[in-house]
Tab-separated table of C-alpha atoms in Angstrom:
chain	number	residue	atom	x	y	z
A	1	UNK	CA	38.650	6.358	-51.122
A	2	UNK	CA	36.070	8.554	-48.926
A	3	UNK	CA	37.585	9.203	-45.466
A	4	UNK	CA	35.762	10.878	-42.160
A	5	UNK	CA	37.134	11.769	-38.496
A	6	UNK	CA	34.454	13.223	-35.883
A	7	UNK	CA	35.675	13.577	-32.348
A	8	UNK	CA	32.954	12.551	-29.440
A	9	UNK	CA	32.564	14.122	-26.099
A	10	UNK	CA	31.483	12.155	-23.247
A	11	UNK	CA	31.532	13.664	-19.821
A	12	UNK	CA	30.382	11.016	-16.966
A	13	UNK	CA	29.161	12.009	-13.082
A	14	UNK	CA	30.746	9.089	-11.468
A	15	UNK	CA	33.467	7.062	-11.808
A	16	UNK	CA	32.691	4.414	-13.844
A	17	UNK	CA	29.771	4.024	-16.194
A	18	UNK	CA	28.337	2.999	-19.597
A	19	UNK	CA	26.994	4.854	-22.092
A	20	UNK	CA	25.345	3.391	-25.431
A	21	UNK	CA	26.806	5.435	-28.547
A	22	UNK	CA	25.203	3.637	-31.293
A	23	UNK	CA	22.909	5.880	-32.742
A	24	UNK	CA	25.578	8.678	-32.473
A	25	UNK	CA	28.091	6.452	-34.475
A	26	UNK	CA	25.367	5.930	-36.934
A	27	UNK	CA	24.886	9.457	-37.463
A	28	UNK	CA	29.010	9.989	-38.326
A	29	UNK	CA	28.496	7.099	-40.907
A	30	UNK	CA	25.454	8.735	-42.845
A	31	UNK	CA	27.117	12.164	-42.675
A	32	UNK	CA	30.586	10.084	-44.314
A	33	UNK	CA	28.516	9.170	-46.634
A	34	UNK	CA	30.756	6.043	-47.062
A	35	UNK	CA	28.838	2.478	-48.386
A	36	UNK	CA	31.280	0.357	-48.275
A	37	UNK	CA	34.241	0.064	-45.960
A	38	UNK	CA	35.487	-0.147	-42.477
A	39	UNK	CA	34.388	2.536	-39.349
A	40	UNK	CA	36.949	2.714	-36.647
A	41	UNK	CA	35.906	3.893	-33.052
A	42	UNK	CA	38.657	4.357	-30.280
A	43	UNK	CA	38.846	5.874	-26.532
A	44	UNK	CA	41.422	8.869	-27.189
A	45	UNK	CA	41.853	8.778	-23.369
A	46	UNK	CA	43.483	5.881	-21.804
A	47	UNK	CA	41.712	5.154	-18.737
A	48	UNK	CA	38.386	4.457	-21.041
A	49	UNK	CA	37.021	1.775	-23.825
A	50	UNK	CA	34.828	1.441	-26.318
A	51	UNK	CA	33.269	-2.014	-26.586
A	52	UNK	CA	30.854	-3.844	-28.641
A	53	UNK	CA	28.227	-5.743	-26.531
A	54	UNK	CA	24.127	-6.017	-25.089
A	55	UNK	CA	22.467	-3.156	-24.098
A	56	UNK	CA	20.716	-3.956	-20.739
A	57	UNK	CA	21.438	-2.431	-17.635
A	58	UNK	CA	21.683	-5.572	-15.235
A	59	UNK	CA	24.363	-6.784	-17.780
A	60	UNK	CA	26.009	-3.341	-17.047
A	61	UNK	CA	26.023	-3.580	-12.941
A	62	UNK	CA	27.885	-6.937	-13.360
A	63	UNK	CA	30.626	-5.630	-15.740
A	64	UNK	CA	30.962	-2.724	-13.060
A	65	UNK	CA	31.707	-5.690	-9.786
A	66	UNK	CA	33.179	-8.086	-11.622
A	67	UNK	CA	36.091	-5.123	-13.084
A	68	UNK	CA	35.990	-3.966	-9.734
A	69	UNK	CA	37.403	-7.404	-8.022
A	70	UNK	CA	39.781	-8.093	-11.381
A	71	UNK	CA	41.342	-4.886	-10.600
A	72	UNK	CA	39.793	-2.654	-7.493
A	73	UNK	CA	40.356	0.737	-6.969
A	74	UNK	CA	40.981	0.580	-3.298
A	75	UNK	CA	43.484	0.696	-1.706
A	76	UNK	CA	44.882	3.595	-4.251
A	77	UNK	CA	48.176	3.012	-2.587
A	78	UNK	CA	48.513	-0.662	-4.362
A	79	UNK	CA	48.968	0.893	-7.360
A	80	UNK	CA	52.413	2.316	-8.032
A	81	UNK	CA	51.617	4.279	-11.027
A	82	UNK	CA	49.652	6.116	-8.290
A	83	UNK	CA	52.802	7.628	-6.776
A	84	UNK	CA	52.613	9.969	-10.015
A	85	UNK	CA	49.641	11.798	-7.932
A	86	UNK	CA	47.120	10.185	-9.659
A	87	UNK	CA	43.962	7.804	-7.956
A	88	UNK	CA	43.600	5.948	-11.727
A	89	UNK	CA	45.883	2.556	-11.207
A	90	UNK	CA	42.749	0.644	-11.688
A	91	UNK	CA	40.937	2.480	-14.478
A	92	UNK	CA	44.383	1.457	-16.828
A	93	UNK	CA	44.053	-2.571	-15.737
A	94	UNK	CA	40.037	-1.994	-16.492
A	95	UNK	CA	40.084	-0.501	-19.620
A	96	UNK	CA	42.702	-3.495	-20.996
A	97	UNK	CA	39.742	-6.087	-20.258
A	98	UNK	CA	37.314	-4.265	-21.936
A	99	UNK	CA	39.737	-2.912	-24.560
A	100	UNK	CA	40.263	0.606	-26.900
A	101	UNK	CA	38.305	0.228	-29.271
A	102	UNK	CA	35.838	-1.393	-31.816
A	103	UNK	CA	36.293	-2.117	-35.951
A	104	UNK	CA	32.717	-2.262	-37.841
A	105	UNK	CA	31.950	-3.546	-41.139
A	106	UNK	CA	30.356	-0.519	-43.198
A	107	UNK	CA	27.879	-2.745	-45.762
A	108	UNK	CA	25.355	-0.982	-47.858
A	109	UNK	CA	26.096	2.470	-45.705
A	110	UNK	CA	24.971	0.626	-42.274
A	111	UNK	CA	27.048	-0.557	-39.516
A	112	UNK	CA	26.873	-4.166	-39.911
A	113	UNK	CA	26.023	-5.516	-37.056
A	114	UNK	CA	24.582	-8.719	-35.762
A	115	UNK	CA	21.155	-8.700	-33.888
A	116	UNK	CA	22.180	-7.066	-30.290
A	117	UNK	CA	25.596	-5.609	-31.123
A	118	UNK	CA	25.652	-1.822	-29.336
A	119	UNK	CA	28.800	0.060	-28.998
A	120	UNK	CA	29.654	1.762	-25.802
A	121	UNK	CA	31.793	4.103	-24.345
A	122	UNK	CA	33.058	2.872	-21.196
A	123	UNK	CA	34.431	4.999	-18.350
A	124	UNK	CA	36.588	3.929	-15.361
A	125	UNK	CA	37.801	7.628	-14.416
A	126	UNK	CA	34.739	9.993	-14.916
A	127	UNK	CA	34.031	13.469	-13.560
A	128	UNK	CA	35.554	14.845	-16.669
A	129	UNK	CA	35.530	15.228	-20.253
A	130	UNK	CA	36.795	12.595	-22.579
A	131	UNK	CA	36.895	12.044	-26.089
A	132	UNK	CA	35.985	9.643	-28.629
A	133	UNK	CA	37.182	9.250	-31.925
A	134	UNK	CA	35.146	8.179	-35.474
A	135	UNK	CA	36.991	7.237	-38.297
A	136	UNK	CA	35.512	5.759	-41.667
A	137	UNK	CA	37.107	5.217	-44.691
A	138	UNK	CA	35.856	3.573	-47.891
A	139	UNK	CA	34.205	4.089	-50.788
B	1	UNK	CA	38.782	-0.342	-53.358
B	2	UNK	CA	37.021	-3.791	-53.115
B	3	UNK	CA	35.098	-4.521	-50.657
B	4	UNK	CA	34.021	-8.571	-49.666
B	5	UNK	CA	31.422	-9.718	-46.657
B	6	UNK	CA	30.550	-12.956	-45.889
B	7	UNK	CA	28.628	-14.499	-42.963
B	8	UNK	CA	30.482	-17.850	-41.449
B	9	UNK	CA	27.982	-19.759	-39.180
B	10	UNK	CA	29.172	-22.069	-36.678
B	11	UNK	CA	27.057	-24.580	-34.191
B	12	UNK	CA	28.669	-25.887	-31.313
B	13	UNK	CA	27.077	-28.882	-28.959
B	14	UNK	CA	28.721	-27.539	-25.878
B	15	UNK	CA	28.631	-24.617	-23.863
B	16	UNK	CA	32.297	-23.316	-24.607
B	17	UNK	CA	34.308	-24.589	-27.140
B	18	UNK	CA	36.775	-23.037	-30.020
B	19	UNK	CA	36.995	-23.649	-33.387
B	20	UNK	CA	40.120	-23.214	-35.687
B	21	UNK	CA	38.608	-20.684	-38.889
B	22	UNK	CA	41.281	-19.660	-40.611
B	23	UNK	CA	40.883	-22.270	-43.749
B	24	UNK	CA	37.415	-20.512	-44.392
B	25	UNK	CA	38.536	-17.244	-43.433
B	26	UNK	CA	41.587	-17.983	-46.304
B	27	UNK	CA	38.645	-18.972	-48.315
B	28	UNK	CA	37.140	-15.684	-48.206
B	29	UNK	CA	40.245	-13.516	-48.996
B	30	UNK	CA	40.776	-16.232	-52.261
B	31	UNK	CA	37.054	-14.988	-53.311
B	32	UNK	CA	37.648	-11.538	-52.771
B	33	UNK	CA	40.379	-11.258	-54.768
B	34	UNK	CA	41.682	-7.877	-52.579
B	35	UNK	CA	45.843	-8.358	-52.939
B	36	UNK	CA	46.201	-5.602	-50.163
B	37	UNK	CA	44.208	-4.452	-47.346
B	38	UNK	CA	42.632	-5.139	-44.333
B	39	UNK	CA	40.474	-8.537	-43.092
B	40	UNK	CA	37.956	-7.734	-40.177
B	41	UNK	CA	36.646	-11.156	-38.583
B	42	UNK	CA	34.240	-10.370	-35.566
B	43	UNK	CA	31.677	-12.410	-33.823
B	44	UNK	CA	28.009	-10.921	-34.551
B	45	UNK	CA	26.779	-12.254	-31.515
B	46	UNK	CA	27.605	-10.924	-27.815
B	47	UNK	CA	28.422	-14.186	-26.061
B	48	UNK	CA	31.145	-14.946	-28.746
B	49	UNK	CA	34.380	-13.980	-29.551
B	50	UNK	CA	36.943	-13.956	-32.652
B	51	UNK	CA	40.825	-14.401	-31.485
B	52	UNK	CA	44.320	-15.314	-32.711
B	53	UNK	CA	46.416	-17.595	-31.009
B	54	UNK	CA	47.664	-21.410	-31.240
B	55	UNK	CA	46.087	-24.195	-32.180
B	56	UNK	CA	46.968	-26.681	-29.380
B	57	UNK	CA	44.428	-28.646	-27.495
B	58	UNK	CA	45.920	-28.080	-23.868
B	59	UNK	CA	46.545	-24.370	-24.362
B	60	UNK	CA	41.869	-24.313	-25.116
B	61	UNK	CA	41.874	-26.522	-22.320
B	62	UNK	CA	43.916	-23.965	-20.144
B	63	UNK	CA	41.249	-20.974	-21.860
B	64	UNK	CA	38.617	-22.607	-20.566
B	65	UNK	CA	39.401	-23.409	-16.816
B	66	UNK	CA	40.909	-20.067	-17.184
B	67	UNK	CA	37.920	-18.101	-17.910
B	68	UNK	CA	35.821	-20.175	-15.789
B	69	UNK	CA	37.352	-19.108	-13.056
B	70	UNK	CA	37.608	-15.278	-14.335
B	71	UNK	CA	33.652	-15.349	-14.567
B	72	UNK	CA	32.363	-18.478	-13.534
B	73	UNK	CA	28.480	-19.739	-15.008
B	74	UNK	CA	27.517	-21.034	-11.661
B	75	UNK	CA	25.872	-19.814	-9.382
B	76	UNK	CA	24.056	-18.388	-12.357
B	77	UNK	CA	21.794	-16.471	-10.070
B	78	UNK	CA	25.153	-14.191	-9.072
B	79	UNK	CA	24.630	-12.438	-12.652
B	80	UNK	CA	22.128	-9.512	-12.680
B	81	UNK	CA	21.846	-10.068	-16.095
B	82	UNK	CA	20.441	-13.508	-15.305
B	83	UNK	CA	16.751	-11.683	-14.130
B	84	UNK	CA	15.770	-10.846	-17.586
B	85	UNK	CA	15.493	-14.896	-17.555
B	86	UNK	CA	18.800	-15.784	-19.776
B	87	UNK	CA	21.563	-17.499	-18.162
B	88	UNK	CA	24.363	-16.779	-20.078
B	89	UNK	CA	25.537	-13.585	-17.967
B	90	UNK	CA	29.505	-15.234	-17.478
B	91	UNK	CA	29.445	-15.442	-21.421
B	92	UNK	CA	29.078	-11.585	-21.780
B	93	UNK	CA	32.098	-11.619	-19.504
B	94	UNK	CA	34.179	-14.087	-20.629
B	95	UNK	CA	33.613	-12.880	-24.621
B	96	UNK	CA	35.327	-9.928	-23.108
B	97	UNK	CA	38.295	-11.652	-22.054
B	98	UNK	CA	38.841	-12.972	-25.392
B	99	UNK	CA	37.759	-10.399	-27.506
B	100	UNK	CA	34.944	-9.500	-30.300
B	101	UNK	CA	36.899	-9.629	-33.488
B	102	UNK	CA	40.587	-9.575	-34.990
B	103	UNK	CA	42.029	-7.712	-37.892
B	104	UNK	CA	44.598	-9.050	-40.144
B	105	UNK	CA	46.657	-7.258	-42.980
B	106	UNK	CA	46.586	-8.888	-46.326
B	107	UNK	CA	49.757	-9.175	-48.007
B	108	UNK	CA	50.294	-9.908	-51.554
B	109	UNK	CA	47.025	-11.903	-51.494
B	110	UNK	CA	47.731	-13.566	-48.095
B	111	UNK	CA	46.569	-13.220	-44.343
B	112	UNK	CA	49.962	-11.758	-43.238
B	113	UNK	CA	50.873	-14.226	-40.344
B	114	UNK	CA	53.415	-14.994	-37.935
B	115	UNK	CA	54.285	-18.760	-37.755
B	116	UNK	CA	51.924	-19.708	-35.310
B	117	UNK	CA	48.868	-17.232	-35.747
B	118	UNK	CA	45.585	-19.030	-36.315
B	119	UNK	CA	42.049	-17.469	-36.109
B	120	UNK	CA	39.573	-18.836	-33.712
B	121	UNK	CA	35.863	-18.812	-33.338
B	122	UNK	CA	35.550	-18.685	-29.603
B	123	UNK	CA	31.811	-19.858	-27.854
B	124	UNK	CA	31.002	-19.144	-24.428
B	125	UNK	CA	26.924	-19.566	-24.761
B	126	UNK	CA	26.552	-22.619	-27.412
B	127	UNK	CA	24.158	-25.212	-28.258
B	128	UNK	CA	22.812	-22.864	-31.112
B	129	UNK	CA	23.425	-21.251	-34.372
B	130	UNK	CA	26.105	-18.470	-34.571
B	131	UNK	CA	27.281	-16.262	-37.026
B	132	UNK	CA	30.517	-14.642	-37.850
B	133	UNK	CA	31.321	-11.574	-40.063
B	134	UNK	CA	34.252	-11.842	-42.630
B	135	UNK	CA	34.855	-8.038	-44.229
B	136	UNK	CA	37.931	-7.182	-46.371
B	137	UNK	CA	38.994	-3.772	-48.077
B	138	UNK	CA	41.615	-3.543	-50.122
B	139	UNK	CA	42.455	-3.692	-53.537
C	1	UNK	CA	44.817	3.022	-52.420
C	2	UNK	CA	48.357	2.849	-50.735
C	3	UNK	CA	49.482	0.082	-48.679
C	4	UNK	CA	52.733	-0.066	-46.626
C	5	UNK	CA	53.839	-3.214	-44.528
C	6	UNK	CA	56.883	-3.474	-42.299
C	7	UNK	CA	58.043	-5.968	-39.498
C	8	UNK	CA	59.951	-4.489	-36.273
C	9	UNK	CA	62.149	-6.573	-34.037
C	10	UNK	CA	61.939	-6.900	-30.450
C	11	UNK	CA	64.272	-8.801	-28.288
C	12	UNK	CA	63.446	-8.237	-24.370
C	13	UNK	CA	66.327	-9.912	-22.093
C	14	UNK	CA	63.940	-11.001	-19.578
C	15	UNK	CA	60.409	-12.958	-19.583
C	16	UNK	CA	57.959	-9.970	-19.415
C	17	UNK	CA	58.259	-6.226	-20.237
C	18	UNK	CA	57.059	-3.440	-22.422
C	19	UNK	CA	58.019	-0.984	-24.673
C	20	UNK	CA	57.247	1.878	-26.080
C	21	UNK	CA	57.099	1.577	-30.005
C	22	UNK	CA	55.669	4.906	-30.985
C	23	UNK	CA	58.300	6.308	-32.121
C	24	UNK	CA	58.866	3.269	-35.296
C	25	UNK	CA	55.862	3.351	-35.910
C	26	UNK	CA	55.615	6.966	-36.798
C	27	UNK	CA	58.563	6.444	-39.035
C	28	UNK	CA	56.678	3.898	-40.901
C	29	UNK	CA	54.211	5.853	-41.296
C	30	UNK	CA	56.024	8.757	-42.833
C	31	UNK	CA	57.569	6.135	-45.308
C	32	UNK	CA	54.466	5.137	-46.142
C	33	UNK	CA	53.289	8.695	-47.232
C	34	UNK	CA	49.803	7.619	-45.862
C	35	UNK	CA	47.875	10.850	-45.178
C	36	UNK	CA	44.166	9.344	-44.785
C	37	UNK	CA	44.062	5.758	-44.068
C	38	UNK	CA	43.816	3.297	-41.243
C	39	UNK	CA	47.214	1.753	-39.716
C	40	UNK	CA	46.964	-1.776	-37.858
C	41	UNK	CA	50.018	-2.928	-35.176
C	42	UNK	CA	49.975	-6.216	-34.469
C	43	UNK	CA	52.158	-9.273	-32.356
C	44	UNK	CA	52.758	-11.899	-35.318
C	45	UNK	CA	53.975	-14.044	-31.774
C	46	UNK	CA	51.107	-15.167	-29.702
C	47	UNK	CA	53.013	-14.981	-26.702
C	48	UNK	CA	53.223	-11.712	-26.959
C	49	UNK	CA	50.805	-7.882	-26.942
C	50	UNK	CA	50.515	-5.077	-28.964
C	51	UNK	CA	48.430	-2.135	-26.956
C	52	UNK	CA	47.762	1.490	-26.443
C	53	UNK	CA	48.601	3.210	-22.839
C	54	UNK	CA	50.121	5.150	-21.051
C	55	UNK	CA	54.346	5.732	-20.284
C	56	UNK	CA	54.842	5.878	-17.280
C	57	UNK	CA	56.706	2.837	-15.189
C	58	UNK	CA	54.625	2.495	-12.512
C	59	UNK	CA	51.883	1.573	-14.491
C	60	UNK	CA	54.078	-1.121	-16.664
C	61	UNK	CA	55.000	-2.382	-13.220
C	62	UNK	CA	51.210	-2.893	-12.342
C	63	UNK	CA	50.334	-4.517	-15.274
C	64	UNK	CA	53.046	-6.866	-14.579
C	65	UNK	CA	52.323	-7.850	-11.343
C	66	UNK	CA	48.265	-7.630	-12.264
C	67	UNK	CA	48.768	-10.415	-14.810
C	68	UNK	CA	50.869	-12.483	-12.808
C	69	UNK	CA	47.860	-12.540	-10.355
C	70	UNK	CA	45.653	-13.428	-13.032
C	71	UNK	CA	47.743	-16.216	-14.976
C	72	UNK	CA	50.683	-17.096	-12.974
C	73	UNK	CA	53.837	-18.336	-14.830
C	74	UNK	CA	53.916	-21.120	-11.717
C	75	UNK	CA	53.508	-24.067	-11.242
C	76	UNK	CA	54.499	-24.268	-14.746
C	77	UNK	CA	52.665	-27.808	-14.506
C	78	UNK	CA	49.538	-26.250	-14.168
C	79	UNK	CA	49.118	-25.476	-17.494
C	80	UNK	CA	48.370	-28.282	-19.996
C	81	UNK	CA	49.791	-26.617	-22.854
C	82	UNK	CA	52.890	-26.961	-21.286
C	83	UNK	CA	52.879	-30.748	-21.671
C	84	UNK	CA	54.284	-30.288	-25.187
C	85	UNK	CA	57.330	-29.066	-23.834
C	86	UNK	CA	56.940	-25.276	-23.196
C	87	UNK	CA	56.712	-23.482	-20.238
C	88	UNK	CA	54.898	-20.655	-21.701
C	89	UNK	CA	51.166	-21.502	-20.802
C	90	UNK	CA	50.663	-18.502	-19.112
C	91	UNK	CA	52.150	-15.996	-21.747
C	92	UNK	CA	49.363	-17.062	-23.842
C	93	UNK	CA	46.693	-16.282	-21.259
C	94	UNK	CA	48.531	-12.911	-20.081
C	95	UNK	CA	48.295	-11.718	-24.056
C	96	UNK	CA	44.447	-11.607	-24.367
C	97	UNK	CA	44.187	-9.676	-21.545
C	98	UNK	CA	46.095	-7.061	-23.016
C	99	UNK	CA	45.299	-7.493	-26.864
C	100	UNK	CA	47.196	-8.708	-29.518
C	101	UNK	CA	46.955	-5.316	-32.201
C	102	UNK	CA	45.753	-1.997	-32.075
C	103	UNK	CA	44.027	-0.520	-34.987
C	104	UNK	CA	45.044	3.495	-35.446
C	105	UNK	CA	43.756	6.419	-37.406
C	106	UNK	CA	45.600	8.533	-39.719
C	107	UNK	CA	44.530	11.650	-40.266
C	108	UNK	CA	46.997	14.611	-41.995
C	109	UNK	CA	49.741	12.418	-42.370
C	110	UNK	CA	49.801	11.540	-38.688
C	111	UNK	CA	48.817	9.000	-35.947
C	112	UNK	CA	45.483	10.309	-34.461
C	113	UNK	CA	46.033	10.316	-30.746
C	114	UNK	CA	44.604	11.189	-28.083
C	115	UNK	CA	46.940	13.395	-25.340
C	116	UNK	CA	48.653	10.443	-23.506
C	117	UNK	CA	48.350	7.498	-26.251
C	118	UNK	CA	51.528	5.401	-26.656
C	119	UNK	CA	51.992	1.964	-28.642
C	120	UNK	CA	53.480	-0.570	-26.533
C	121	UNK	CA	54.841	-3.758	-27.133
C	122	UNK	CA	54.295	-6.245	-24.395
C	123	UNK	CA	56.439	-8.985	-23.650
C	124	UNK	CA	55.579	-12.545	-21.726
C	125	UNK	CA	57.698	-15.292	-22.820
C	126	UNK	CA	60.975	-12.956	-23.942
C	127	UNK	CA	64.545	-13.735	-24.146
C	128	UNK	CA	64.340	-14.610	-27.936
C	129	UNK	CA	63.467	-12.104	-30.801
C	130	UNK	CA	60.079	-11.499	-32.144
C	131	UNK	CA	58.322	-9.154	-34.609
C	132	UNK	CA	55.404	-6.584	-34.816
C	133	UNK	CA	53.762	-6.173	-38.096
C	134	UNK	CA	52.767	-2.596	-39.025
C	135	UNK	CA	50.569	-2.477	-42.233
C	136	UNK	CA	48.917	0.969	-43.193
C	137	UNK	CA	46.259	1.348	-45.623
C	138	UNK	CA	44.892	4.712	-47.276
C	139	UNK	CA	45.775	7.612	-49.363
């Protein structure tokens, strides 16, 4: 059994935003040189996601409102966890719709994917670096 | 290591709608032969999902209303994602909700289940042909 | 290839909570002498989450109140699935949002986390015990 681990960095201007990491996740798989097997891809910071879905930027601007009412940022002071000092309540509620992370079939050394999968990173607590971890094992 | 993949297709006549997959999903881990391991099912399209939970016909019912309300179709031009002439932008949001895919150990030949755990093929844009990925590892 | 599979009990005295599981599952993991591998944490009850966040009770106490805004436990008639009987509707709504398994890296013998990742166990129809399933594949 092959195994790989590469670490992404992803550092986002604003708050919240999307960022299409396909072709980077392809490039871990080709340098795992694994054929067969199953590629792992996880946030390694809480208030973040990684998520399967269509890459077009109108599609994007809804996700962004419609997190926004399920869980809004303002007033900071509804959320108790920011008592610690923190302004992040809502980024933890937002990342738990859009979940952690992503499992992708590794066939014939591809990711295999269906006609408009894309993964992304998704940030609800930018202005900083973050992390994203690869993980592939198989054969 | 083996390694299985098969594509499931489903058709629904409706919009939204579940389906209960486990049988063929069972069917797949029988072919594979894998005794341990690992059983990634995920919807290969973007307006569909792959989750576990009961099979009782209120509790879809309940789903439905549910995430029509979450992300409602209508008004259909409320979606940005509606411009690029689609109108399927709650579907995106909904599939979300529900999730892309589900992993299950495999146990002495079995999908390793709690008593009630069945897998469903969840459709939020139907009324055509859909496919879902079945991938197990294991040996 | 190794593979290691244990259940863990949880028994929470009231309807919803959470709680941290890291610790058990690192144990598991240590029996399982795993050093390169994949290790999957799932609810075998569908009433019921397994998830990655943060510990810190504020937080657990926004989640709770979040998902009682999105899928009230009353009026318990609301919910057709509890026309069988249960009064549980809701539980099953609440555990999509949050995810019923996390999938986590091993790498050196050791979960692969980022800073502030915990495993929780979430609770919405408690007062009766339940199990998690920890399987870890690898080598």
């Amino acid at each position: 059994m092959k195994s790989y681990r590469k670490e992404l960095w992803f550092h986002l201007p604003q708050r919240m935003g999307f960022v299409n990491m396909t072709a980077e996740v392809e490039k871990c798989l080709r340098e795992s040189g694994v054929r067969e097997g199953l590629c792992l891809v996880n946030a390694m910071h809480i208030t973040a996601s990684v998520f399967i879905n269509d890459d077009e930027g109108g599609l994007h601007q809804d996700y962004a409102r419609w997190l926004e009412e399920l869980a809004p940022h303002e007033p900071v002071y509804s959320y108790l966890h920011n008592r610690t000092g923190e302004d992040n309540g809502d980024a933890h509620l937002k990342r738990q719709v859009m979940g952690r992370e992503v499992v992708v079939a590794v066939t014939d050394g591809k990711l295999d994917f269906g006609p408009w999968e894309q993964i992304f990173y998704g940030e609800f607590d930018g202005r900083r670096r973050k992390r994203v971890l690869v993980k592939i094992i198989g054969e």
